[in-house]
Coordinates of C-alpha atoms in Angstrom, one line a residue:
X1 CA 38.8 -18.3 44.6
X2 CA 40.1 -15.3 42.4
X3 CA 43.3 -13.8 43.2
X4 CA 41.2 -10.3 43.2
X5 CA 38.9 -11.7 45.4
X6 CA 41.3 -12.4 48.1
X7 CA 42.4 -9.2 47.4
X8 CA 39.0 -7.5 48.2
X9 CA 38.7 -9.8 51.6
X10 CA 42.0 -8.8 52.3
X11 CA 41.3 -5.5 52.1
X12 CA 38.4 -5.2 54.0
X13 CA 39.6 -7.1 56.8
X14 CA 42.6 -5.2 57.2
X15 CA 40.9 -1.6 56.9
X16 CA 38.5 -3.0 59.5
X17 CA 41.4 -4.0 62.2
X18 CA 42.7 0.0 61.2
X19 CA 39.8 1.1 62.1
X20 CA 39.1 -1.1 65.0
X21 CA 42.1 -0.1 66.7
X22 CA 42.2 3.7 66.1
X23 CA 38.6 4.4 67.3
X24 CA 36.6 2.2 69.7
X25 CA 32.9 2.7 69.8
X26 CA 32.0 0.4 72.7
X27 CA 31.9 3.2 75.0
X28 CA 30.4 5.7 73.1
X29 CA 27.5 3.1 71.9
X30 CA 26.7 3.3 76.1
X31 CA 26.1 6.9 76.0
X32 CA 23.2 6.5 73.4
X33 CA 20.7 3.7 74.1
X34 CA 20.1 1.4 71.3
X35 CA 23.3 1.7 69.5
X36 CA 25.3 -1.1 71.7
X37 CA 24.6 -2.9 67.9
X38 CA 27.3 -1.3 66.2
X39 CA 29.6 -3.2 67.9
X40 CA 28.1 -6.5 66.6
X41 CA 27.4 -5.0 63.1
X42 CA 31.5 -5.8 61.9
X43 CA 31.8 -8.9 62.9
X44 CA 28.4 -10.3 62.1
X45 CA 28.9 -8.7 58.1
X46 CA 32.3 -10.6 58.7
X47 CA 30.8 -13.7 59.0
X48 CA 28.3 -13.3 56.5
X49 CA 30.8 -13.1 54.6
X50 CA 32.7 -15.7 55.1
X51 CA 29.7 -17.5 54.3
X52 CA 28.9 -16.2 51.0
X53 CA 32.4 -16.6 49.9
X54 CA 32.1 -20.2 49.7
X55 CA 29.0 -20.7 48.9
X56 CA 29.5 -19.0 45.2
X57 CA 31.8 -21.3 43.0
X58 CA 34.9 -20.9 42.7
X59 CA 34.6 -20.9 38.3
X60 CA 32.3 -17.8 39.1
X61 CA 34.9 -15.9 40.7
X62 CA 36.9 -16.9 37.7
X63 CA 34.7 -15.4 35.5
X64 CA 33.8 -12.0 36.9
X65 CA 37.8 -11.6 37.3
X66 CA 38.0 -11.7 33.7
X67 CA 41.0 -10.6 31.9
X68 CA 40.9 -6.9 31.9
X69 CA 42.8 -4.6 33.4
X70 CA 40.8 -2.5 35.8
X71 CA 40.8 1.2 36.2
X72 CA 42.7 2.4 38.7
X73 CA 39.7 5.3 39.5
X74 CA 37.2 3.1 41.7
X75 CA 40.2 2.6 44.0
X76 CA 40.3 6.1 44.7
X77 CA 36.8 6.1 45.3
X78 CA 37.0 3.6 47.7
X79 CA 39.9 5.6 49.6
X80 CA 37.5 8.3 49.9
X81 CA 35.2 6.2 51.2
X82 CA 36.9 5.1 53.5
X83 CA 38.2 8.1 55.1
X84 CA 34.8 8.9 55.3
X85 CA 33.9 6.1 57.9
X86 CA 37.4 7.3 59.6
X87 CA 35.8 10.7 60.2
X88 CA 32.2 9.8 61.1
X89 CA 33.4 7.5 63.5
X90 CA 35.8 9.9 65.6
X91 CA 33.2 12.5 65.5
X92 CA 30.4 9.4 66.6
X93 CA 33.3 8.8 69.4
X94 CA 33.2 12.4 70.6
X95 CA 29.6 12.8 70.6
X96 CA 27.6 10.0 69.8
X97 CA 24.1 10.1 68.2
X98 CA 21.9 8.1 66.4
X99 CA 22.2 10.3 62.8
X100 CA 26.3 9.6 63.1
X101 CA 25.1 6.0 63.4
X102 CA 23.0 5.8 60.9
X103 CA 25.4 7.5 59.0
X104 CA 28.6 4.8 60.2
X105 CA 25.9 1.6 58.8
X106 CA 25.7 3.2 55.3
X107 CA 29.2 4.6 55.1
X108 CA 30.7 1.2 56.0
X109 CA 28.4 -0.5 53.4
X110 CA 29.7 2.1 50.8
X111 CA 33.3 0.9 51.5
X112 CA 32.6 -2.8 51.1
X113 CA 30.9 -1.8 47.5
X114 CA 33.0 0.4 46.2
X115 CA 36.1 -2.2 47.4
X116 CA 34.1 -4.5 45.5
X117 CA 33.3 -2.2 42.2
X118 CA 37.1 -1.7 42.3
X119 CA 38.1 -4.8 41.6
X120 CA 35.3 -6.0 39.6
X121 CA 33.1 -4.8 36.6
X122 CA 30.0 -3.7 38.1
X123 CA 27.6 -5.1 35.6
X124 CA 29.6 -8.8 36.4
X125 CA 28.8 -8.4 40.0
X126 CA 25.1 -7.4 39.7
X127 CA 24.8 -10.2 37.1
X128 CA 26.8 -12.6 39.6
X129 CA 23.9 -11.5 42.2
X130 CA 20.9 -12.0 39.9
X131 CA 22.0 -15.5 38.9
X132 CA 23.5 -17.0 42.5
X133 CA 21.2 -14.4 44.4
X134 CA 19.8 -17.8 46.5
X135 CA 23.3 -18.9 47.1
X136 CA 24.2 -15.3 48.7
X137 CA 21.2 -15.7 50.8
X138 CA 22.2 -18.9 51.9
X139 CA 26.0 -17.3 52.8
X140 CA 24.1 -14.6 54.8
X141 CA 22.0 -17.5 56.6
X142 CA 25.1 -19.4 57.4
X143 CA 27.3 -16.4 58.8
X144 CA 23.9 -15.4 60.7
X145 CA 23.9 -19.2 62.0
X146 CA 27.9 -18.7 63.0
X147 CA 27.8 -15.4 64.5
X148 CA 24.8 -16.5 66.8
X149 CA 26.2 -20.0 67.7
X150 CA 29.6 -17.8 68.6
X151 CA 27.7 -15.8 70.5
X152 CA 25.4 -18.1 72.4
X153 CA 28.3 -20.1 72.7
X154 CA 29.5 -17.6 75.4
X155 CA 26.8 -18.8 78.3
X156 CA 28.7 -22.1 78.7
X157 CA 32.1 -20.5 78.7
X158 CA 33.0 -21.5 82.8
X159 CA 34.9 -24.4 82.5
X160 CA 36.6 -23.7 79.3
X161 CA 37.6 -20.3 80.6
X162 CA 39.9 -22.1 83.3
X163 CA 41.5 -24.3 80.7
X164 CA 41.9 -20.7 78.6
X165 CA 43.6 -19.2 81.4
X166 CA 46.2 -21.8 82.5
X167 CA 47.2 -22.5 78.8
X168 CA 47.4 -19.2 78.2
X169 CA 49.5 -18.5 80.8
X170 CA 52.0 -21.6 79.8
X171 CA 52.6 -20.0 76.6
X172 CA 53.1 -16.2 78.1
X173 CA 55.6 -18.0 79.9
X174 CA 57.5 -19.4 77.7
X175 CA 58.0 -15.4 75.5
X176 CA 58.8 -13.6 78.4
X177 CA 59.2 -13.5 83.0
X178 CA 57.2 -12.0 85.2
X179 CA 54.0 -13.4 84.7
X180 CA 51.2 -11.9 86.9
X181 CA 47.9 -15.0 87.4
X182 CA 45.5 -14.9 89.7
X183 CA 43.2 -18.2 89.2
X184 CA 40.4 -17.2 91.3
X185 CA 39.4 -13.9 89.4
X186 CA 41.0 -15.4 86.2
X187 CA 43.6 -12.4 85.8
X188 CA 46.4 -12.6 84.2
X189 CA 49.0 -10.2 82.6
X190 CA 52.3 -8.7 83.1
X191 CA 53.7 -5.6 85.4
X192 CA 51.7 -2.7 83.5
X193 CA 49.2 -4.8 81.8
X194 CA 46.9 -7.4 82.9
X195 CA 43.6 -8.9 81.1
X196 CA 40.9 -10.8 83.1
X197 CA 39.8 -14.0 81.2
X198 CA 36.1 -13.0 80.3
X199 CA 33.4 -14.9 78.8
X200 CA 34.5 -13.2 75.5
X201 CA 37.8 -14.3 76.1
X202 CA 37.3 -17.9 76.7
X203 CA 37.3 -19.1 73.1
X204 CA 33.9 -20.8 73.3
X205 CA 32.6 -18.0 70.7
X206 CA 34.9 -18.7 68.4
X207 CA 34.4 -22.7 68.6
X208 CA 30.2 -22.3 68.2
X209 CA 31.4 -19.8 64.9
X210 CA 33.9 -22.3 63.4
X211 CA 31.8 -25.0 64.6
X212 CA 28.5 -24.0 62.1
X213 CA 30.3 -22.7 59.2
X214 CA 32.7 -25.8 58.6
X215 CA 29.8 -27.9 59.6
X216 CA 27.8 -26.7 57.4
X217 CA 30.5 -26.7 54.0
X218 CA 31.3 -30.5 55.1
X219 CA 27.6 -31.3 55.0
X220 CA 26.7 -29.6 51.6
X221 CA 30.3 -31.4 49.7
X222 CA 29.5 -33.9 51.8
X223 CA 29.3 -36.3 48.3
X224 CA 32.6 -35.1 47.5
X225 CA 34.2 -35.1 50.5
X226 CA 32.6 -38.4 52.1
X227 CA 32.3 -39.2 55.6
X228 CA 36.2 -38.5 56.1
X229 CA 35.2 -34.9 55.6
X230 CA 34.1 -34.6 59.1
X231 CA 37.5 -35.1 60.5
X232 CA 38.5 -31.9 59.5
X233 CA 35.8 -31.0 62.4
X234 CA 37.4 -31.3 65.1
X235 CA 40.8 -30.4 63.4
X236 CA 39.2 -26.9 62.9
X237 CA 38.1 -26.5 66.7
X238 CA 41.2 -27.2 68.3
X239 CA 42.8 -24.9 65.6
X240 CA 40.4 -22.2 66.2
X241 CA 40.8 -22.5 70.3
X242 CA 44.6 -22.8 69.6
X243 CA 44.2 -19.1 68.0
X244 CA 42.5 -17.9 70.7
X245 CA 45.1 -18.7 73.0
X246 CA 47.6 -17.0 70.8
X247 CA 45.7 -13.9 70.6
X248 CA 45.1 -13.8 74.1
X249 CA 48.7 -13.9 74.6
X250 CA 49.6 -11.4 72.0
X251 CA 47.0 -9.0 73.6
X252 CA 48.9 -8.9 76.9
X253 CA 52.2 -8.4 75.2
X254 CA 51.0 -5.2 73.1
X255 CA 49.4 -4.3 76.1
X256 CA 52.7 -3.9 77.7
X257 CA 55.3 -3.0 75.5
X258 CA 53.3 -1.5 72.4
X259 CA 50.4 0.5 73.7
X260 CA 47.4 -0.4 75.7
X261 CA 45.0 1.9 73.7
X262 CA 46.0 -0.4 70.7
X263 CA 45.2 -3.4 72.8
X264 CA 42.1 -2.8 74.4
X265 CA 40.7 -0.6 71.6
X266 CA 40.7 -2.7 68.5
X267 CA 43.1 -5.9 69.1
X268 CA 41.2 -7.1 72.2
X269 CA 37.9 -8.1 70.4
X270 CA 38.5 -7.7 66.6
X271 CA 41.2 -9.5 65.6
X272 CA 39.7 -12.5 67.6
X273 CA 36.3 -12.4 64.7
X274 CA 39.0 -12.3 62.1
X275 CA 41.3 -15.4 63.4
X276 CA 38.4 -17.3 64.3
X277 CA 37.2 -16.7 60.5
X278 CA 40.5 -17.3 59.3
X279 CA 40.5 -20.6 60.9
X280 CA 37.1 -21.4 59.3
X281 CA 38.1 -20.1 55.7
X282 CA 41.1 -21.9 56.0
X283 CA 39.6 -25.2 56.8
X284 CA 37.0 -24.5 53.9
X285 CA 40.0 -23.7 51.3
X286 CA 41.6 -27.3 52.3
X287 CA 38.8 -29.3 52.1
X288 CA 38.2 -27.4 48.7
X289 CA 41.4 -28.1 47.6
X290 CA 41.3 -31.9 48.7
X291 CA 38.0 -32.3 47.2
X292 CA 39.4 -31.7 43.7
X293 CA 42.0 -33.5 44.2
X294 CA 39.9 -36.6 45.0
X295 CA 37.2 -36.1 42.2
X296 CA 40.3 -36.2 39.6
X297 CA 42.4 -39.1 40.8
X298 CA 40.1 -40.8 43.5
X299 CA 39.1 -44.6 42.3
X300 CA 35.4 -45.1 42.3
X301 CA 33.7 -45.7 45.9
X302 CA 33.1 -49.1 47.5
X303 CA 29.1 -49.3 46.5
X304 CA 29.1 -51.6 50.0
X305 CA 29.6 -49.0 52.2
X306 CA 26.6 -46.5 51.8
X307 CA 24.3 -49.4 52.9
X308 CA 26.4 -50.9 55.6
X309 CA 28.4 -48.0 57.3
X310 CA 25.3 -46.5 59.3
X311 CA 24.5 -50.0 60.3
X312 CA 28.1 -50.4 61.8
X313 CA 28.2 -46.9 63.5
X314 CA 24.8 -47.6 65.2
X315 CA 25.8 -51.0 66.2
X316 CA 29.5 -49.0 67.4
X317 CA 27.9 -46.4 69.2
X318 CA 25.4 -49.2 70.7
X319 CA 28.1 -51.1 72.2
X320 CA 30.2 -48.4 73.6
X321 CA 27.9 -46.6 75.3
X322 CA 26.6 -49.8 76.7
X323 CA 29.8 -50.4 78.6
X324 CA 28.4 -47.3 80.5
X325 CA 25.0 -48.1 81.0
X326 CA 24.2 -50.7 83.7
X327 CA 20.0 -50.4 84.3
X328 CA 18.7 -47.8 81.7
X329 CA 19.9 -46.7 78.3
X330 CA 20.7 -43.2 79.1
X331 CA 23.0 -42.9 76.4
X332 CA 20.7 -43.4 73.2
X333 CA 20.2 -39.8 72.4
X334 CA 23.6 -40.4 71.2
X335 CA 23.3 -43.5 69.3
X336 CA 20.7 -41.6 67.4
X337 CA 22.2 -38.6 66.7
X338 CA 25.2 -40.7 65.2
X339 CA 22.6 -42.9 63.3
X340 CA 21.2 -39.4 62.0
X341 CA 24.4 -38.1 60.9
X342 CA 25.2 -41.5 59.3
X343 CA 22.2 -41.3 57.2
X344 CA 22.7 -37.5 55.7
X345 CA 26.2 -38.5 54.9
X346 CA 25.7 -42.1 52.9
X347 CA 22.0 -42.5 52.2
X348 CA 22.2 -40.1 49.3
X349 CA 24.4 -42.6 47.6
X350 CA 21.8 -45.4 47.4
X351 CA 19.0 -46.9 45.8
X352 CA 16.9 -45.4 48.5
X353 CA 15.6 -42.0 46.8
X354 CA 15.6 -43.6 43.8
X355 CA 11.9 -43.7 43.5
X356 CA 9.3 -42.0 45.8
X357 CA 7.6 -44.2 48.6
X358 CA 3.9 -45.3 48.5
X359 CA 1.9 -44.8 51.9
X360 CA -1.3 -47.2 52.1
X361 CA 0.1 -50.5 51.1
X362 CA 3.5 -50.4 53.1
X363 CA 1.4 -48.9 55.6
X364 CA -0.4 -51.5 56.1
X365 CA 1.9 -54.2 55.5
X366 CA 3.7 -52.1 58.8
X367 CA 0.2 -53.3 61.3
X368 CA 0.6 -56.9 59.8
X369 CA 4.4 -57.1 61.2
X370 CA 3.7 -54.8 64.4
X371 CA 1.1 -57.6 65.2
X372 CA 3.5 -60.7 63.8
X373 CA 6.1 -59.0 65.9
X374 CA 4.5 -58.9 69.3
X375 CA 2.5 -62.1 69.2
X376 CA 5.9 -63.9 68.6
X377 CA 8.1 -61.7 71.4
X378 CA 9.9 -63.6 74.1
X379 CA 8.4 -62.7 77.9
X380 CA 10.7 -60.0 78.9
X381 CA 12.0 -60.0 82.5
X382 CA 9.7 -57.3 84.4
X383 CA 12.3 -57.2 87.5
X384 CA 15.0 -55.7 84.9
X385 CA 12.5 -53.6 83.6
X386 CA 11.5 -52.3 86.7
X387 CA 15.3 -51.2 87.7
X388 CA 15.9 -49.4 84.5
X389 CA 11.9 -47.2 84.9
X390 CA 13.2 -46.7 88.6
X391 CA 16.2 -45.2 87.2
X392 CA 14.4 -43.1 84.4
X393 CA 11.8 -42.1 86.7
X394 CA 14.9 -40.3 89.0
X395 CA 15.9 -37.7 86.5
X396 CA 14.4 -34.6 86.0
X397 CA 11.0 -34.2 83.9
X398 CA 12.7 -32.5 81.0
X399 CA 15.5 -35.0 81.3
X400 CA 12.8 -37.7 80.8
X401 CA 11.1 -36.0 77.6
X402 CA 14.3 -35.4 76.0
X403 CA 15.1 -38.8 76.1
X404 CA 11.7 -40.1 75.1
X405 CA 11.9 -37.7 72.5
X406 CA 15.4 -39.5 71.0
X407 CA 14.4 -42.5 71.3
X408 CA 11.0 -41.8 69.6
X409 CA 13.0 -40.6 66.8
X410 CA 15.8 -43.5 66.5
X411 CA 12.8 -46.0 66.6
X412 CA 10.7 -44.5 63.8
X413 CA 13.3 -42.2 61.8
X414 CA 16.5 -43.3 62.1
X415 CA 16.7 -47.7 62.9
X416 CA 13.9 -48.2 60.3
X417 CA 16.6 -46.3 57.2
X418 CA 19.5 -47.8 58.7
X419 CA 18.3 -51.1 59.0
X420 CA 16.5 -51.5 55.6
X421 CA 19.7 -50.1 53.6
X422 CA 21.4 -53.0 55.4
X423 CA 18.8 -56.0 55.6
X424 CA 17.2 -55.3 52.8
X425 CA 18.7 -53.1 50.2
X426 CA 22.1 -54.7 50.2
X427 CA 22.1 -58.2 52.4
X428 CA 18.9 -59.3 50.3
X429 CA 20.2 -58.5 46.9
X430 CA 23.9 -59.7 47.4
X431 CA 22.5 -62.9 47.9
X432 CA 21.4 -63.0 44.8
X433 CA 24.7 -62.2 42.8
X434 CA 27.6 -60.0 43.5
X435 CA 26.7 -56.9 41.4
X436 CA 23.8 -56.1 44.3
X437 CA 23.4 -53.0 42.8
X438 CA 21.9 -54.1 39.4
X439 CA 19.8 -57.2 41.2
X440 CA 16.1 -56.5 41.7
X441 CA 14.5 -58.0 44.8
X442 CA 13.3 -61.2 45.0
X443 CA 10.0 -62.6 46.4
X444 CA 9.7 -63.1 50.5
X445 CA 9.5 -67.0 49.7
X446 CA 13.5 -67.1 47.6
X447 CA 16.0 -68.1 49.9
X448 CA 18.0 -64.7 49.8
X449 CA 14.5 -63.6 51.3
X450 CA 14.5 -66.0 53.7
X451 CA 18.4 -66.1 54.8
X452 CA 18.4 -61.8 54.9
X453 CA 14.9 -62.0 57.2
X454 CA 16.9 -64.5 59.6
X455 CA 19.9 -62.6 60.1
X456 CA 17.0 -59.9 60.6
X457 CA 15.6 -61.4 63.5
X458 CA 19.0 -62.6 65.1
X459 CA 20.6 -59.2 64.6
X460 CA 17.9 -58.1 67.2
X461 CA 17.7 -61.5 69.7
X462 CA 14.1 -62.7 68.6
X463 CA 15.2 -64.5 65.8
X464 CA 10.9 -65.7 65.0
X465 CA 9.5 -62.0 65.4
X466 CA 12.6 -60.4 63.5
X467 CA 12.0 -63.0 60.9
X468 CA 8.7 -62.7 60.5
X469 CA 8.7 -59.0 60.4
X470 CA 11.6 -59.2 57.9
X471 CA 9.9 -61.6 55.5
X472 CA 6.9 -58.7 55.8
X473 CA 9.4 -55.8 54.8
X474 CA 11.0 -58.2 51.7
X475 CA 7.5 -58.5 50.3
X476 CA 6.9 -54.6 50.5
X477 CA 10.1 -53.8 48.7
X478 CA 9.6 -56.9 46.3
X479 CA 6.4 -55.3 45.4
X480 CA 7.5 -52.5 43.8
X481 CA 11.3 -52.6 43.9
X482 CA 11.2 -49.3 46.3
X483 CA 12.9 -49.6 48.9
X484 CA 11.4 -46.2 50.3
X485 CA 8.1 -48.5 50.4
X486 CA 10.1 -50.8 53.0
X487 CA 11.4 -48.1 55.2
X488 CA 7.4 -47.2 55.5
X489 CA 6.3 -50.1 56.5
X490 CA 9.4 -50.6 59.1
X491 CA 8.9 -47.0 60.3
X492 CA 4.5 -47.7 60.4
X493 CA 5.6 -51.2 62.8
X494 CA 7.9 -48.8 65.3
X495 CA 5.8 -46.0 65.5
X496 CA 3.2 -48.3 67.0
X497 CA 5.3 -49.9 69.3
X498 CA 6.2 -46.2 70.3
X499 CA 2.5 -45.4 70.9
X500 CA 2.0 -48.5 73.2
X501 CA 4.9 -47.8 75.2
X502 CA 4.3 -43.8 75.5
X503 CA 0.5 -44.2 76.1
X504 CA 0.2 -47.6 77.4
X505 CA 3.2 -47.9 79.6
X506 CA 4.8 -51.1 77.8
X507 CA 8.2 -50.1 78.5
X508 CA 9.3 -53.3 77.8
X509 CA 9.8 -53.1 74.2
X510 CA 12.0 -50.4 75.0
X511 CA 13.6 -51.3 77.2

């Protein structure tokens, strides 16, 4: 981003804290019902914009810069401006009405435009909006996403609150003596000032806000950034919890020795909304940064591993959670979810959206190996079967259709993509010659037809049906070389074992 841009966010940000710690509107917003909103309306604009900054590119900024010098009479404006919110908002703290806040909304927008119009030609900004005007909506979405997720976030803050509290007070106590705790109300402070750890306090908002807008950056640069991207994750949690434990420490110490006006006025709940958007920004700007630094000197990517990696994390995340599961496989929500995530990350990179899917023929071809499939299946053993519905049948009815639900979706949605990348779009055409990428597929009757379809049906344990079916699914994407076409027919053959075991009871070829 533009040096002057950072300057602007800067800025802003810093006037805000000002502002936020010489007047404090929470109480007055109680006097006058229907204004408790104000004291949402700077931290969700904060998030908004955080997620319009990254959404416009960075050679954007660049060019509204430009490489004029600006006047220096804008900036005055905006000073004026600004001391215009600074009086409306200690006379809306003396006696609070809904005209003052009415007038507090538009005077606070006025600052953020004229900071803006300051440090950029005005015609350049309004062209900037007219051209990425969908991308500014999308930063709006995002922000609106991360400020509700923070917010949400704060019903499942219990558990975390205690960990909040005892690191919290390990750190107090390494700065300074005499630290006051009190785990069953979740106080904790010094002699003259003490904080109770509060829902708002607990750091949960801040994961839910850093959690959506890094989320969503490393899934749109997801090509860029590949499935390493996603580290950064969990990297930008614990650094956003880690600030929260800071602030809550340095709230307690300006409580006590600088003023605890300061520290319950502005400090306590502002500059929390501004670390936790640091932390996201910050994350963004590395992952940025590394992303260039990859598309310049990165060697090409291994074409293999778009159409084997969801296989293997599937497969993973199969195994591990079966160590777990003893009658019933509770844990396959997650196996799909993983699957899911899998997919958005590597499918774009293959030959699978390479050509649009056909319905009727793959379609059927789908009945033909449903029916091949369970006219071949082994007997299953009904007494395991039995245990694992006993099992099901325990948990709680929306426990039971959320997990139908998952599984419903990893049969038809997510194993018939995975699968067909692996079997078929890179297993069947490797066997043909080393360069998969450039092979076309062969008929079902070739032996790299035949040898892909086997390790098909053994990959699964009913090495005739899997076979059989596989042979189906090599003549689909033979057909027409679309390998969309063979992901139809796969998805067609598991959405009717789906109905038979939903409708019909046949848990078997579920379970």
């Amino acid at each position: 981003m533009a040096r002057r841009a950072l300057l602007v966010v800067g800025l802003l940000l810093a006037e805000f804290l000002l502002l936020s710690f010489a007047f404090d509107v929470q109480p007055a917003t109680a006097k006058v019902s229907g204004l408790s909103v104000l004291g949402w309306l700077g931290p969700w604009a904060l998030c908004c914009g955080a997620g319009t900054v990254w959404r416009i590119p960075t050679a954007d900024w660049r060019g509204l810069q430009g490489g004029h010098a600006r006047p220096t009479w804008p900036w005055f404006v905006h000073g004026v401006a600004y001391f215009a919110l600074a009086a409306a908002a200690a006379f809306f703290v003396r006696e609070p009405s809904v005209s003052l806040a009415l007038g507090l909304m538009v005077l606070g927008a006025g600052v953020g435009a004229t900071a803006i119009g300051a440090a950029f030609p005005l015609a350049g900004v309004l062209s900037l909006l007219r051209r990425r005007w969908h991308r500014v909506l999308a930063g709006i979405l995002i922000g609106s996403l991360a400020f509700g997720a923070g917010w949400g976030a704060s019903y499942l803050w219990d558990e975390l609150a205690d960990l909040t509290l005892l690191m919290s007070a390990l750190l107090l106590e390494l700065l300074v003596d005499g630290i006051a705790i009190n785990p069953d109300t979740r106080l904790l402070g010094l002699e003259h000032f003490r904080v109770i750890i509060a829902p708002v306090c607990s750091g949960i908002e801040g994961l839910g806000l850093t959690a959506v807008l890094v989320s969503f950056y490393i899934f749109h640069f997801r090509r860029e950034l590949g499935p390493r991207g996603w580290w950064a994750l969990p990297l930008a949690l614990l650094a956003s919890y880690t600030a929260n434990i800071v602030r809550i420490v340095a709230l307690i110490l300006i409580g006590e020795y600088v003023s605890p006006t300061v520290a319950i006025g502005g400090f306590h709940s502002k500059a929390g909304w501004v670390l936790f958007i640091a932390v996201a920004l910050g994350t963004v700007a590395i992952l940025r940064r590394r992303a260039m630094k990859q598309e310049i000197r990165a060697p090409a990517p291994n074409p293999v591993t778009p159409y084997l990696a969801p296989l293997m994390i599937v497969v993973g995340a199969s195994m591990l959670t079966g160590l777990f599961v003893f009658a019933f496989p509770r844990a396959y929500p997650l196996t799909a979810l993983l699957g899911a995530a899998a997919i958005w990350t590597w499918a774009p990179r293959t030959a699978l959206f390479e050509s649009a899917p056909r319905w009727l023929v793959p379609s059927l071809a789908g009945v033909l190996a449903y029916v091949l499939w369970i006219v071949t299946l082994p007997v299953a053993d009904q007494e395991a079967v039995g245990r694992g519905l006993e099992v099901f049948k325990a948990w709680p009815l929306w426990a039971q259709a959320g997990w139908i639900f998952f599984r419903f979706v990893g049969g038809v949605g997510v194993a018939p993509v995975v699968e067909e990348l692996a079997f078929r779009g890179f297993l069947l055409r490797r066997l043909r010659g080393a360069d998969f990428e450039k092979e076309a597929p062969p008929p079902p009757w070739s032996a790299a037809a035949i040898l892909s379809s086997l390790a098909f049906g053994f990959a699964h344990s009913t090495p005739v049906a899997g076979t059989l079916a596989g042979l189906v699914y090599a003549w689909v994407y033979a057909r027409r070389g679309s390998l969309g076409d063979a992901v139809v027919a796969h998805a067609v053959s598991n959405l009717i074992i789906a109905v038979q075991v939903v409708v019909l009871g046949d848990w078997w070829l579920w379970l």
